[in-house]
């Protein structure tokens, strides 16, 4: 716990007071049936599973089981259990639920609600028309995905909890249908699954630098305003159907490009008003960036507008494109 119990970590007071005295449900492994492997990373594996007979009507519950590899060191075990405690404490419709933990012969498992739509990045890439390279989703559907995550982040902001890894790869969908809901699904360990999205700056941990503001990748300073910057990149991922940010640039070049004021360009189907919101999230000065409360309100209003227009892509919507298409 020492490396996350440092004063420098913005969530320090979370770790040192409220959470660690928290309690979490421990579920006996006999109640857990593990089925298909969903993914694996350096920390361990994630399986689809079933929690036997927990529903009031005696039915089983579909779950995702995150299992820490038995050879994990003490520190990884602490971080793993801390993530479970954090998820267990948070109660919000846009944050994936943790049902509890289980331990079996030295290995730990975190039990999570199973999100049948899978992760948001894969969904975005699978809903792209291969010919036109454009999303098959309506602008209003894309805006609702962004609004769901903004709502979850507004909740974390209100609790002064800094996520530090906001990105489409760490979000999940309840299902693939039109009534899908997006949720924050992974607090910081997903980096082991999608290593290529991360970059090891000399001597530091793996960093998602394409989602980070200058104060984070230059000075290691994380705050809710660095989560806001990352959310701006997440909106860009949503409107590009899951492109990797700064295509063609190497990690080092991304840091130089951003430090010199370079920004992601407006995606083809993105309304100018939404791109302006992204640019607002990418202000150099953290105080100039919007709060998640402001972002969420803006997205709700814009979603209603596009829902009424029922337009698919921007060129079908009466959105003015006269203003410049860059930040
Ligand atoms: C930890 C894991 O949690 C989950 C994954 C899937 C899930 C992920 C992928 C596919 C399917 S599915 C639709 O085939 O059941 C379900 C469903 N529900 C979860 N609670 C996760 C959380 C995230 F925020 C992002 C990615 C993943 N993983 N972990 C391993 C693969 N993705």
mmCIF file of C-alpha atoms and ligand atoms in Angstrom:
data_model
loop_
_atom_site.group_PDB
_atom_site.id
_atom_site.type_symbol
_atom_site.label_atom_id
_atom_site.label_comp_id
_atom_site.label_asym_id
_atom_site.label_seq_id
_atom_site.Cartn_x
_atom_site.Cartn_y
_atom_site.Cartn_z
ATOM 1 C CA UNK A 1 0.000 0.000 0.000
ATOM 2 C CA UNK A 2 2.975 2.287 0.578
ATOM 3 C CA UNK A 3 3.267 3.496 -2.999
ATOM 4 C CA UNK A 4 -0.376 4.469 -3.096
ATOM 5 C CA UNK A 5 -0.459 5.708 0.485
ATOM 6 C CA UNK A 6 1.960 8.489 -0.393
ATOM 7 C CA UNK A 7 0.820 12.057 0.232
ATOM 8 C CA UNK A 8 1.443 12.705 -3.483
ATOM 9 C CA UNK A 9 -1.382 10.407 -4.511
ATOM 10 C CA UNK A 10 -4.544 12.548 -4.801
ATOM 11 C CA UNK A 11 -6.605 9.637 -3.514
ATOM 12 C CA UNK A 12 -4.368 9.324 -0.432
ATOM 13 C CA UNK A 13 -7.041 10.394 2.029
ATOM 14 C CA UNK A 14 -9.374 7.884 0.442
ATOM 15 C CA UNK A 15 -6.937 5.037 0.923
ATOM 16 C CA UNK A 16 -5.762 6.003 4.396
ATOM 17 C CA UNK A 17 -9.094 6.731 6.049
ATOM 18 C CA UNK A 18 -12.463 5.886 4.670
ATOM 19 C CA UNK A 19 -11.845 2.907 2.465
ATOM 20 C CA UNK A 20 -9.433 0.810 4.438
ATOM 21 C CA UNK A 21 -11.759 0.783 7.421
ATOM 22 C CA UNK A 22 -14.494 -0.204 5.011
ATOM 23 C CA UNK A 23 -15.981 -3.675 4.907
ATOM 24 C CA UNK A 24 -16.507 -5.753 1.808
ATOM 25 C CA UNK A 25 -18.605 -8.879 1.353
ATOM 26 C CA UNK A 26 -16.520 -12.077 1.281
ATOM 27 C CA UNK A 27 -18.172 -14.790 -0.818
ATOM 28 C CA UNK A 28 -17.343 -18.460 -0.383
ATOM 29 C CA UNK A 29 -15.706 -19.926 -3.474
ATOM 30 C CA UNK A 30 -18.203 -22.807 -3.434
ATOM 31 C CA UNK A 31 -20.837 -20.291 -4.591
ATOM 32 C CA UNK A 32 -18.759 -19.264 -7.622
ATOM 33 C CA UNK A 33 -18.731 -21.144 -10.921
ATOM 34 C CA UNK A 34 -16.052 -19.915 -13.339
ATOM 35 C CA UNK A 35 -16.729 -20.319 -17.072
ATOM 36 C CA UNK A 36 -15.103 -18.678 -20.127
ATOM 37 C CA UNK A 37 -11.926 -16.592 -20.087
ATOM 38 C CA UNK A 38 -12.663 -12.972 -21.068
ATOM 39 C CA UNK A 39 -9.142 -11.603 -20.984
ATOM 40 C CA UNK A 40 -5.815 -11.793 -19.239
ATOM 41 C CA UNK A 41 -3.161 -9.314 -18.151
ATOM 42 C CA UNK A 42 -0.030 -9.194 -16.012
ATOM 43 C CA UNK A 43 -2.218 -9.011 -12.860
ATOM 44 C CA UNK A 44 -4.166 -12.191 -13.658
ATOM 45 C CA UNK A 45 -7.243 -13.147 -15.658
ATOM 46 C CA UNK A 46 -10.886 -12.138 -16.048
ATOM 47 C CA UNK A 47 -13.541 -14.818 -16.475
ATOM 48 C CA UNK A 48 -17.232 -14.916 -17.131
ATOM 49 C CA UNK A 49 -18.908 -16.759 -14.226
ATOM 50 C CA UNK A 50 -22.018 -17.461 -12.194
ATOM 51 C CA UNK A 51 -22.801 -16.718 -8.554
ATOM 52 C CA UNK A 52 -24.982 -19.611 -7.418
ATOM 53 C CA UNK A 53 -28.392 -18.991 -5.881
ATOM 54 C CA UNK A 54 -27.911 -15.426 -4.637
ATOM 55 C CA UNK A 55 -31.042 -13.869 -6.099
ATOM 56 C CA UNK A 56 -34.067 -13.690 -3.802
ATOM 57 C CA UNK A 57 -35.862 -16.030 -6.188
ATOM 58 C CA UNK A 58 -32.933 -18.443 -5.806
ATOM 59 C CA UNK A 59 -31.662 -17.764 -9.310
ATOM 60 C CA UNK A 60 -28.025 -17.502 -10.249
ATOM 61 C CA UNK A 61 -26.280 -14.208 -11.047
ATOM 62 C CA UNK A 62 -24.070 -13.658 -14.087
ATOM 63 C CA UNK A 63 -20.745 -12.210 -12.958
ATOM 64 C CA UNK A 64 -17.294 -11.262 -14.195
ATOM 65 C CA UNK A 65 -14.539 -12.716 -12.016
ATOM 66 C CA UNK A 66 -11.221 -10.887 -11.865
ATOM 67 C CA UNK A 67 -8.602 -13.283 -10.480
ATOM 68 C CA UNK A 68 -5.228 -12.169 -9.222
ATOM 69 C CA UNK A 69 -2.414 -14.499 -10.273
ATOM 70 C CA UNK A 70 -1.117 -16.562 -7.360
ATOM 71 C CA UNK A 71 2.446 -15.362 -7.980
ATOM 72 C CA UNK A 72 1.392 -11.726 -7.446
ATOM 73 C CA UNK A 73 3.525 -9.963 -4.837
ATOM 74 C CA UNK A 74 2.212 -8.428 -1.618
ATOM 75 C CA UNK A 75 1.903 -4.959 -3.142
ATOM 76 C CA UNK A 76 -0.137 -6.227 -6.115
ATOM 77 C CA UNK A 77 -2.411 -8.069 -3.691
ATOM 78 C CA UNK A 78 -2.949 -4.865 -1.693
ATOM 79 C CA UNK A 79 -3.696 -2.857 -4.858
ATOM 80 C CA UNK A 80 -6.040 -5.573 -6.084
ATOM 81 C CA UNK A 81 -8.033 -5.640 -2.841
ATOM 82 C CA UNK A 82 -8.031 -1.854 -2.704
ATOM 83 C CA UNK A 83 -9.609 -1.709 -6.151
ATOM 84 C CA UNK A 84 -12.316 -4.074 -4.891
ATOM 85 C CA UNK A 85 -12.917 -1.896 -1.819
ATOM 86 C CA UNK A 86 -13.126 1.226 -3.980
ATOM 87 C CA UNK A 87 -15.596 -0.345 -6.406
ATOM 88 C CA UNK A 88 -17.575 -1.873 -3.521
ATOM 89 C CA UNK A 89 -17.923 1.515 -1.849
ATOM 90 C CA UNK A 90 -19.052 3.392 -4.938
ATOM 91 C CA UNK A 91 -22.786 3.099 -5.597
ATOM 92 C CA UNK A 92 -23.696 4.700 -8.932
ATOM 93 C CA UNK A 93 -25.625 3.633 -12.040
ATOM 94 C CA UNK A 94 -22.606 4.473 -14.223
ATOM 95 C CA UNK A 95 -19.982 2.624 -12.162
ATOM 96 C CA UNK A 96 -19.770 -1.168 -12.445
ATOM 97 C CA UNK A 97 -20.899 -2.909 -9.257
ATOM 98 C CA UNK A 98 -18.538 -5.023 -7.168
ATOM 99 C CA UNK A 99 -20.503 -7.878 -5.553
ATOM 100 C CA UNK A 100 -17.649 -8.835 -3.224
ATOM 101 C CA UNK A 101 -14.388 -10.716 -3.057
ATOM 102 C CA UNK A 102 -13.431 -14.334 -2.611
ATOM 103 C CA UNK A 103 -10.163 -16.011 -1.767
ATOM 104 C CA UNK A 104 -9.247 -19.577 -2.607
ATOM 105 C CA UNK A 105 -5.947 -21.221 -1.687
ATOM 106 C CA UNK A 106 -3.981 -18.010 -1.659
ATOM 107 C CA UNK A 107 -5.581 -16.486 -4.767
ATOM 108 C CA UNK A 108 -7.937 -13.509 -4.614
ATOM 109 C CA UNK A 109 -10.986 -12.889 -6.815
ATOM 110 C CA UNK A 110 -13.063 -9.742 -7.314
ATOM 111 C CA UNK A 111 -16.683 -10.423 -8.313
ATOM 112 C CA UNK A 112 -18.174 -7.784 -10.636
ATOM 113 C CA UNK A 113 -21.547 -7.357 -12.317
ATOM 114 C CA UNK A 114 -21.310 -8.875 -15.786
ATOM 115 C CA UNK A 115 -21.649 -6.232 -18.511
ATOM 116 C CA UNK A 116 -22.868 -8.153 -21.545
ATOM 117 C CA UNK A 117 -21.944 -5.395 -23.994
ATOM 118 C CA UNK A 118 -18.251 -5.814 -23.229
ATOM 119 C CA UNK A 119 -15.815 -2.894 -23.263
ATOM 120 C CA UNK A 120 -16.621 0.400 -25.002
ATOM 121 C CA UNK A 121 -13.507 0.496 -27.213
ATOM 122 C CA UNK A 122 -14.301 -2.882 -28.798
ATOM 123 C CA UNK A 123 -17.951 -1.838 -29.231
ATOM 124 C CA UNK A 124 -16.963 1.405 -30.974
ATOM 125 C CA UNK A 125 -14.627 -0.433 -33.341
ATOM 126 C CA UNK A 126 -17.302 -3.043 -34.105
ATOM 127 C CA UNK A 127 -19.944 -0.386 -34.873
ATOM 128 C CA UNK A 128 -17.832 1.277 -37.562
ATOM 129 C CA UNK A 129 -18.874 0.861 -41.205
ATOM 130 C CA UNK A 130 -15.799 -0.671 -42.871
ATOM 131 C CA UNK A 131 -16.449 1.148 -46.183
ATOM 132 C CA UNK A 132 -17.192 4.672 -44.962
ATOM 133 C CA UNK A 133 -15.050 4.318 -41.800
ATOM 134 C CA UNK A 134 -17.956 6.103 -40.085
ATOM 135 C CA UNK A 135 -19.974 5.013 -37.058
ATOM 136 C CA UNK A 136 -23.232 3.174 -37.743
ATOM 137 C CA UNK A 137 -24.573 4.743 -34.536
ATOM 138 C CA UNK A 138 -26.643 7.939 -34.473
ATOM 139 C CA UNK A 139 -25.036 11.106 -33.064
ATOM 140 C CA UNK A 140 -27.620 10.987 -30.255
ATOM 141 C CA UNK A 141 -26.485 7.439 -29.342
ATOM 142 C CA UNK A 142 -22.829 8.544 -29.243
ATOM 143 C CA UNK A 143 -23.780 11.514 -27.074
ATOM 144 C CA UNK A 144 -25.657 9.253 -24.643
ATOM 145 C CA UNK A 145 -22.569 7.054 -24.211
ATOM 146 C CA UNK A 146 -20.507 10.168 -23.411
ATOM 147 C CA UNK A 147 -23.218 11.428 -21.042
ATOM 148 C CA UNK A 148 -23.341 8.103 -19.141
ATOM 149 C CA UNK A 149 -19.587 8.222 -18.448
ATOM 150 C CA UNK A 150 -19.696 11.950 -17.631
ATOM 151 C CA UNK A 151 -22.404 11.153 -15.054
ATOM 152 C CA UNK A 152 -20.197 8.497 -13.410
ATOM 153 C CA UNK A 153 -17.206 10.867 -13.411
ATOM 154 C CA UNK A 154 -19.339 13.677 -11.977
ATOM 155 C CA UNK A 155 -20.089 11.303 -9.055
ATOM 156 C CA UNK A 156 -16.351 10.576 -8.568
ATOM 157 C CA UNK A 157 -15.571 14.312 -8.816
ATOM 158 C CA UNK A 158 -18.165 15.012 -6.092
ATOM 159 C CA UNK A 159 -16.331 12.472 -3.876
ATOM 160 C CA UNK A 160 -12.955 14.056 -4.773
ATOM 161 C CA UNK A 161 -11.827 10.676 -6.156
ATOM 162 C CA UNK A 162 -9.422 10.814 -9.103
ATOM 163 C CA UNK A 163 -9.798 7.923 -11.557
ATOM 164 C CA UNK A 164 -6.445 8.424 -13.402
ATOM 165 C CA UNK A 165 -7.268 6.105 -16.287
ATOM 166 C CA UNK A 166 -10.390 7.400 -18.050
ATOM 167 C CA UNK A 167 -10.483 5.843 -21.545
ATOM 168 C CA UNK A 168 -12.895 3.816 -23.709
ATOM 169 C CA UNK A 169 -10.950 0.598 -22.856
ATOM 170 C CA UNK A 170 -11.925 1.053 -19.183
ATOM 171 C CA UNK A 171 -15.646 1.514 -19.852
ATOM 172 C CA UNK A 172 -18.258 -1.226 -20.216
ATOM 173 C CA UNK A 173 -21.743 -1.576 -21.736
ATOM 174 C CA UNK A 174 -24.747 -3.302 -20.143
ATOM 175 C CA UNK A 175 -25.683 -4.715 -23.577
ATOM 176 C CA UNK A 176 -25.239 -4.078 -27.295
ATOM 177 C CA UNK A 177 -28.830 -2.964 -27.915
ATOM 178 C CA UNK A 178 -30.184 0.602 -28.266
ATOM 179 C CA UNK A 179 -30.971 0.754 -24.529
ATOM 180 C CA UNK A 180 -27.295 0.118 -23.658
ATOM 181 C CA UNK A 181 -25.845 1.965 -20.638
ATOM 182 C CA UNK A 182 -22.140 2.797 -20.371
ATOM 183 C CA UNK A 183 -20.334 2.486 -17.029
ATOM 184 C CA UNK A 184 -16.814 3.010 -15.688
ATOM 185 C CA UNK A 185 -15.648 -0.561 -15.390
ATOM 186 C CA UNK A 186 -12.063 -0.697 -14.335
ATOM 187 C CA UNK A 187 -10.138 1.348 -11.843
ATOM 188 C CA UNK A 188 -6.606 1.264 -13.021
ATOM 189 C CA UNK A 189 -5.780 -2.372 -13.596
ATOM 190 C CA UNK A 190 -7.039 -2.572 -17.181
ATOM 191 C CA UNK A 191 -3.600 -1.335 -18.203
ATOM 192 C CA UNK A 192 -2.458 -4.927 -17.957
ATOM 193 C CA UNK A 193 -4.881 -6.004 -20.681
ATOM 194 C CA UNK A 194 -4.247 -3.336 -23.312
ATOM 195 C CA UNK A 195 -0.547 -2.701 -22.804
ATOM 196 C CA UNK A 196 -0.080 -0.907 -26.144
ATOM 197 C CA UNK A 197 -2.205 2.006 -24.908
ATOM 198 C CA UNK A 198 0.373 2.660 -22.192
ATOM 199 C CA UNK A 199 3.867 4.071 -22.157
ATOM 200 C CA UNK A 200 6.626 3.571 -19.587
ATOM 201 C CA UNK A 201 8.254 6.971 -19.069
ATOM 202 C CA UNK A 202 11.775 6.567 -17.664
ATOM 203 C CA UNK A 203 11.454 4.808 -14.318
ATOM 204 C CA UNK A 204 7.752 5.409 -13.840
ATOM 205 C CA UNK A 205 4.787 3.063 -14.026
ATOM 206 C CA UNK A 206 2.991 2.401 -17.318
ATOM 207 C CA UNK A 207 1.259 5.652 -18.281
ATOM 208 C CA UNK A 208 -1.671 6.215 -20.667
ATOM 209 C CA UNK A 209 0.059 9.351 -21.977
ATOM 210 C CA UNK A 210 -2.302 9.789 -24.987
ATOM 211 C CA UNK A 211 -5.069 10.435 -22.444
ATOM 212 C CA UNK A 212 -2.994 12.655 -20.158
ATOM 213 C CA UNK A 213 -2.640 16.450 -19.883
ATOM 214 C CA UNK A 214 0.813 18.148 -19.772
ATOM 215 C CA UNK A 215 0.797 18.575 -15.960
ATOM 216 C CA UNK A 216 0.297 14.800 -15.613
ATOM 217 C CA UNK A 217 2.915 13.501 -18.057
ATOM 218 C CA UNK A 218 5.430 16.253 -17.224
ATOM 219 C CA UNK A 219 5.020 16.510 -13.449
ATOM 220 C CA UNK A 220 2.929 13.459 -12.492
ATOM 221 C CA UNK A 221 0.187 15.757 -11.177
ATOM 222 C CA UNK A 222 -3.250 14.037 -11.339
ATOM 223 C CA UNK A 223 -6.554 15.650 -10.345
ATOM 224 C CA UNK A 224 -10.208 15.650 -11.398
ATOM 225 C CA UNK A 225 -9.074 18.167 -14.042
ATOM 226 C CA UNK A 226 -6.706 15.563 -15.492
ATOM 227 C CA UNK A 227 -9.691 13.181 -15.568
ATOM 228 C CA UNK A 228 -11.532 15.974 -17.489
ATOM 229 C CA UNK A 229 -8.721 16.100 -20.087
ATOM 230 C CA UNK A 230 -8.896 12.283 -20.447
ATOM 231 C CA UNK A 231 -12.677 12.500 -20.819
ATOM 232 C CA UNK A 232 -12.148 14.891 -23.746
ATOM 233 C CA UNK A 233 -9.978 12.192 -25.368
ATOM 234 C CA UNK A 234 -12.663 9.600 -24.551
ATOM 235 C CA UNK A 235 -15.245 11.757 -26.411
ATOM 236 C CA UNK A 236 -12.807 11.838 -29.356
ATOM 237 C CA UNK A 237 -12.588 8.008 -29.185
ATOM 238 C CA UNK A 238 -16.403 7.794 -29.226
ATOM 239 C CA UNK A 239 -16.721 10.032 -32.304
ATOM 240 C CA UNK A 240 -13.888 8.295 -34.182
ATOM 241 C CA UNK A 241 -15.293 4.817 -33.425
ATOM 242 C CA UNK A 242 -12.293 3.879 -31.293
ATOM 243 C CA UNK A 243 -9.253 5.324 -33.088
ATOM 244 C CA UNK A 244 -6.039 5.435 -31.075
ATOM 245 C CA UNK A 245 -5.442 9.130 -30.260
ATOM 246 C CA UNK A 246 -2.761 11.060 -32.241
ATOM 247 C CA UNK A 247 -2.595 8.437 -35.001
ATOM 248 C CA UNK A 248 0.861 8.220 -36.552
ATOM 249 C CA UNK A 249 2.634 9.853 -33.589
ATOM 250 C CA UNK A 250 4.975 7.880 -31.309
ATOM 251 C CA UNK A 251 4.495 8.290 -27.550
ATOM 252 C CA UNK A 252 7.386 10.713 -27.156
ATOM 253 C CA UNK A 253 6.148 12.798 -30.103
ATOM 254 C CA UNK A 254 2.663 12.947 -28.559
ATOM 255 C CA UNK A 255 4.069 14.592 -25.413
ATOM 256 C CA UNK A 256 6.035 17.124 -27.478
ATOM 257 C CA UNK A 257 3.062 17.800 -29.794
ATOM 258 C CA UNK A 258 0.624 18.373 -26.891
ATOM 259 C CA UNK A 259 3.120 20.418 -24.856
ATOM 260 C CA UNK A 260 3.487 22.757 -27.862
ATOM 261 C CA UNK A 261 -0.285 23.228 -28.019
ATOM 262 C CA UNK A 262 -1.121 20.512 -30.580
ATOM 263 C CA UNK A 263 -4.546 18.910 -30.175
ATOM 264 C CA UNK A 264 -6.649 16.091 -31.671
ATOM 265 C CA UNK A 265 -8.585 17.162 -34.784
ATOM 266 C CA UNK A 266 -12.363 17.221 -35.120
ATOM 267 C CA UNK A 267 -13.669 13.741 -36.078
ATOM 268 C CA UNK A 268 -15.572 13.640 -39.393
ATOM 269 C CA UNK A 269 -19.030 13.022 -37.898
ATOM 270 C CA UNK A 270 -18.534 15.152 -34.802
ATOM 271 C CA UNK A 271 -20.781 18.203 -34.332
ATOM 272 C CA UNK A 272 -18.768 21.434 -33.945
ATOM 273 C CA UNK A 273 -20.426 22.070 -30.560
ATOM 274 C CA UNK A 274 -19.119 18.747 -29.206
ATOM 275 C CA UNK A 275 -15.652 19.384 -30.595
ATOM 276 C CA UNK A 276 -15.693 22.759 -28.834
ATOM 277 C CA UNK A 277 -16.429 20.871 -25.583
ATOM 278 C CA UNK A 278 -13.442 18.554 -26.254
ATOM 279 C CA UNK A 279 -11.200 21.622 -26.797
ATOM 280 C CA UNK A 280 -12.466 23.093 -23.546
ATOM 281 C CA UNK A 281 -11.384 19.865 -21.759
ATOM 282 C CA UNK A 282 -7.934 20.236 -23.369
ATOM 283 C CA UNK A 283 -7.164 23.725 -22.051
ATOM 284 C CA UNK A 284 -3.538 23.901 -20.817
ATOM 285 C CA UNK A 285 -4.546 25.630 -17.605
ATOM 286 C CA UNK A 286 -6.465 23.218 -15.352
ATOM 287 C CA UNK A 287 -8.677 26.019 -13.957
ATOM 288 C CA UNK A 288 -9.827 26.802 -17.514
ATOM 289 C CA UNK A 289 -11.172 23.261 -17.978
ATOM 290 C CA UNK A 290 -14.865 22.562 -17.225
ATOM 291 C CA UNK A 291 -15.996 20.494 -14.248
ATOM 292 C CA UNK A 292 -17.781 17.183 -14.876
ATOM 293 C CA UNK A 293 -20.926 18.828 -13.591
ATOM 294 C CA UNK A 294 -20.705 21.379 -16.443
ATOM 295 C CA UNK A 295 -19.738 18.687 -18.974
ATOM 296 C CA UNK A 296 -22.663 16.484 -17.978
ATOM 297 C CA UNK A 297 -25.210 19.330 -18.232
ATOM 298 C CA UNK A 298 -23.795 20.334 -21.651
ATOM 299 C CA UNK A 299 -24.061 16.747 -22.942
ATOM 300 C CA UNK A 300 -27.640 16.316 -21.696
ATOM 301 C CA UNK A 301 -28.729 19.507 -23.505
ATOM 302 C CA UNK A 302 -26.866 18.599 -26.719
ATOM 303 C CA UNK A 303 -28.194 15.015 -26.612
ATOM 304 C CA UNK A 304 -31.797 16.298 -26.428
ATOM 305 C CA UNK A 305 -31.145 18.534 -29.440
ATOM 306 C CA UNK A 306 -29.750 15.716 -31.563
ATOM 307 C CA UNK A 307 -32.382 13.273 -30.337
ATOM 308 C CA UNK A 308 -35.100 15.604 -31.651
ATOM 309 C CA UNK A 309 -33.252 16.007 -34.946
ATOM 310 C CA UNK A 310 -32.958 12.219 -35.226
ATOM 311 C CA UNK A 311 -29.952 12.673 -37.497
ATOM 312 C CA UNK A 312 -27.374 9.984 -38.085
ATOM 313 C CA UNK A 313 -24.216 11.848 -38.813
ATOM 314 C CA UNK A 314 -23.325 15.449 -38.565
ATOM 315 C CA UNK A 315 -23.740 16.274 -42.237
ATOM 316 C CA UNK A 316 -27.425 15.373 -41.895
ATOM 317 C CA UNK A 317 -27.858 17.619 -38.876
ATOM 318 C CA UNK A 318 -28.404 21.326 -39.038
ATOM 319 C CA UNK A 319 -25.196 21.994 -37.144
ATOM 320 C CA UNK A 320 -23.246 25.022 -38.297
ATOM 321 C CA UNK A 321 -19.813 24.053 -39.614
ATOM 322 C CA UNK A 322 -18.801 27.577 -40.553
ATOM 323 C CA UNK A 323 -16.545 27.938 -37.487
ATOM 324 C CA UNK A 324 -12.984 26.504 -37.729
ATOM 325 C CA UNK A 325 -12.599 22.749 -37.342
ATOM 326 C CA UNK A 326 -9.730 22.858 -34.835
ATOM 327 C CA UNK A 327 -9.152 23.935 -31.216
HETATM 328 C C1 LIG B 1 -12.537 -6.481 -15.477
HETATM 329 C C2 LIG B 1 -13.425 -6.575 -16.684
HETATM 330 O O1 LIG B 1 -14.791 -6.558 -16.237
HETATM 331 C C3 LIG B 1 -15.811 -6.949 -17.096
HETATM 332 C C4 LIG B 1 -15.601 -7.401 -18.394
HETATM 333 C C5 LIG B 1 -16.713 -7.778 -19.171
HETATM 334 C C6 LIG B 1 -16.536 -8.260 -20.568
HETATM 335 C C7 LIG B 1 -15.439 -7.846 -21.296
HETATM 336 C C8 LIG B 1 -15.296 -8.307 -22.613
HETATM 337 C C9 LIG B 1 -16.259 -9.149 -23.195
HETATM 338 C C10 LIG B 1 -17.345 -9.539 -22.426
HETATM 339 S S1 LIG B 1 -18.566 -10.557 -23.115
HETATM 340 C C11 LIG B 1 -19.609 -9.505 -23.918
HETATM 341 O O2 LIG B 1 -17.934 -11.395 -24.083
HETATM 342 O O3 LIG B 1 -19.273 -11.211 -22.078
HETATM 343 C C12 LIG B 1 -17.499 -9.104 -21.107
HETATM 344 C C13 LIG B 1 -17.991 -7.706 -18.627
HETATM 345 N N1 LIG B 1 -18.190 -7.271 -17.360
HETATM 346 C C14 LIG B 1 -17.142 -6.893 -16.594
HETATM 347 N N2 LIG B 1 -17.344 -6.447 -15.328
HETATM 348 C C15 LIG B 1 -13.153 -5.397 -17.603
HETATM 349 C C16 LIG B 1 -13.555 -4.133 -17.178
HETATM 350 C C17 LIG B 1 -13.303 -3.036 -18.008
HETATM 351 F F1 LIG B 1 -13.641 -1.807 -17.612
HETATM 352 C C18 LIG B 1 -12.696 -3.188 -19.256
HETATM 353 C C19 LIG B 1 -12.328 -4.447 -19.697
HETATM 354 C C20 LIG B 1 -12.539 -5.549 -18.871
HETATM 355 N N3 LIG B 1 -12.143 -6.802 -19.365
HETATM 356 N N4 LIG B 1 -11.498 -7.751 -18.709
HETATM 357 C C21 LIG B 1 -11.276 -8.769 -19.605
HETATM 358 C C22 LIG B 1 -11.762 -8.404 -20.814
HETATM 359 N N5 LIG B 1 -12.285 -7.169 -20.694
#
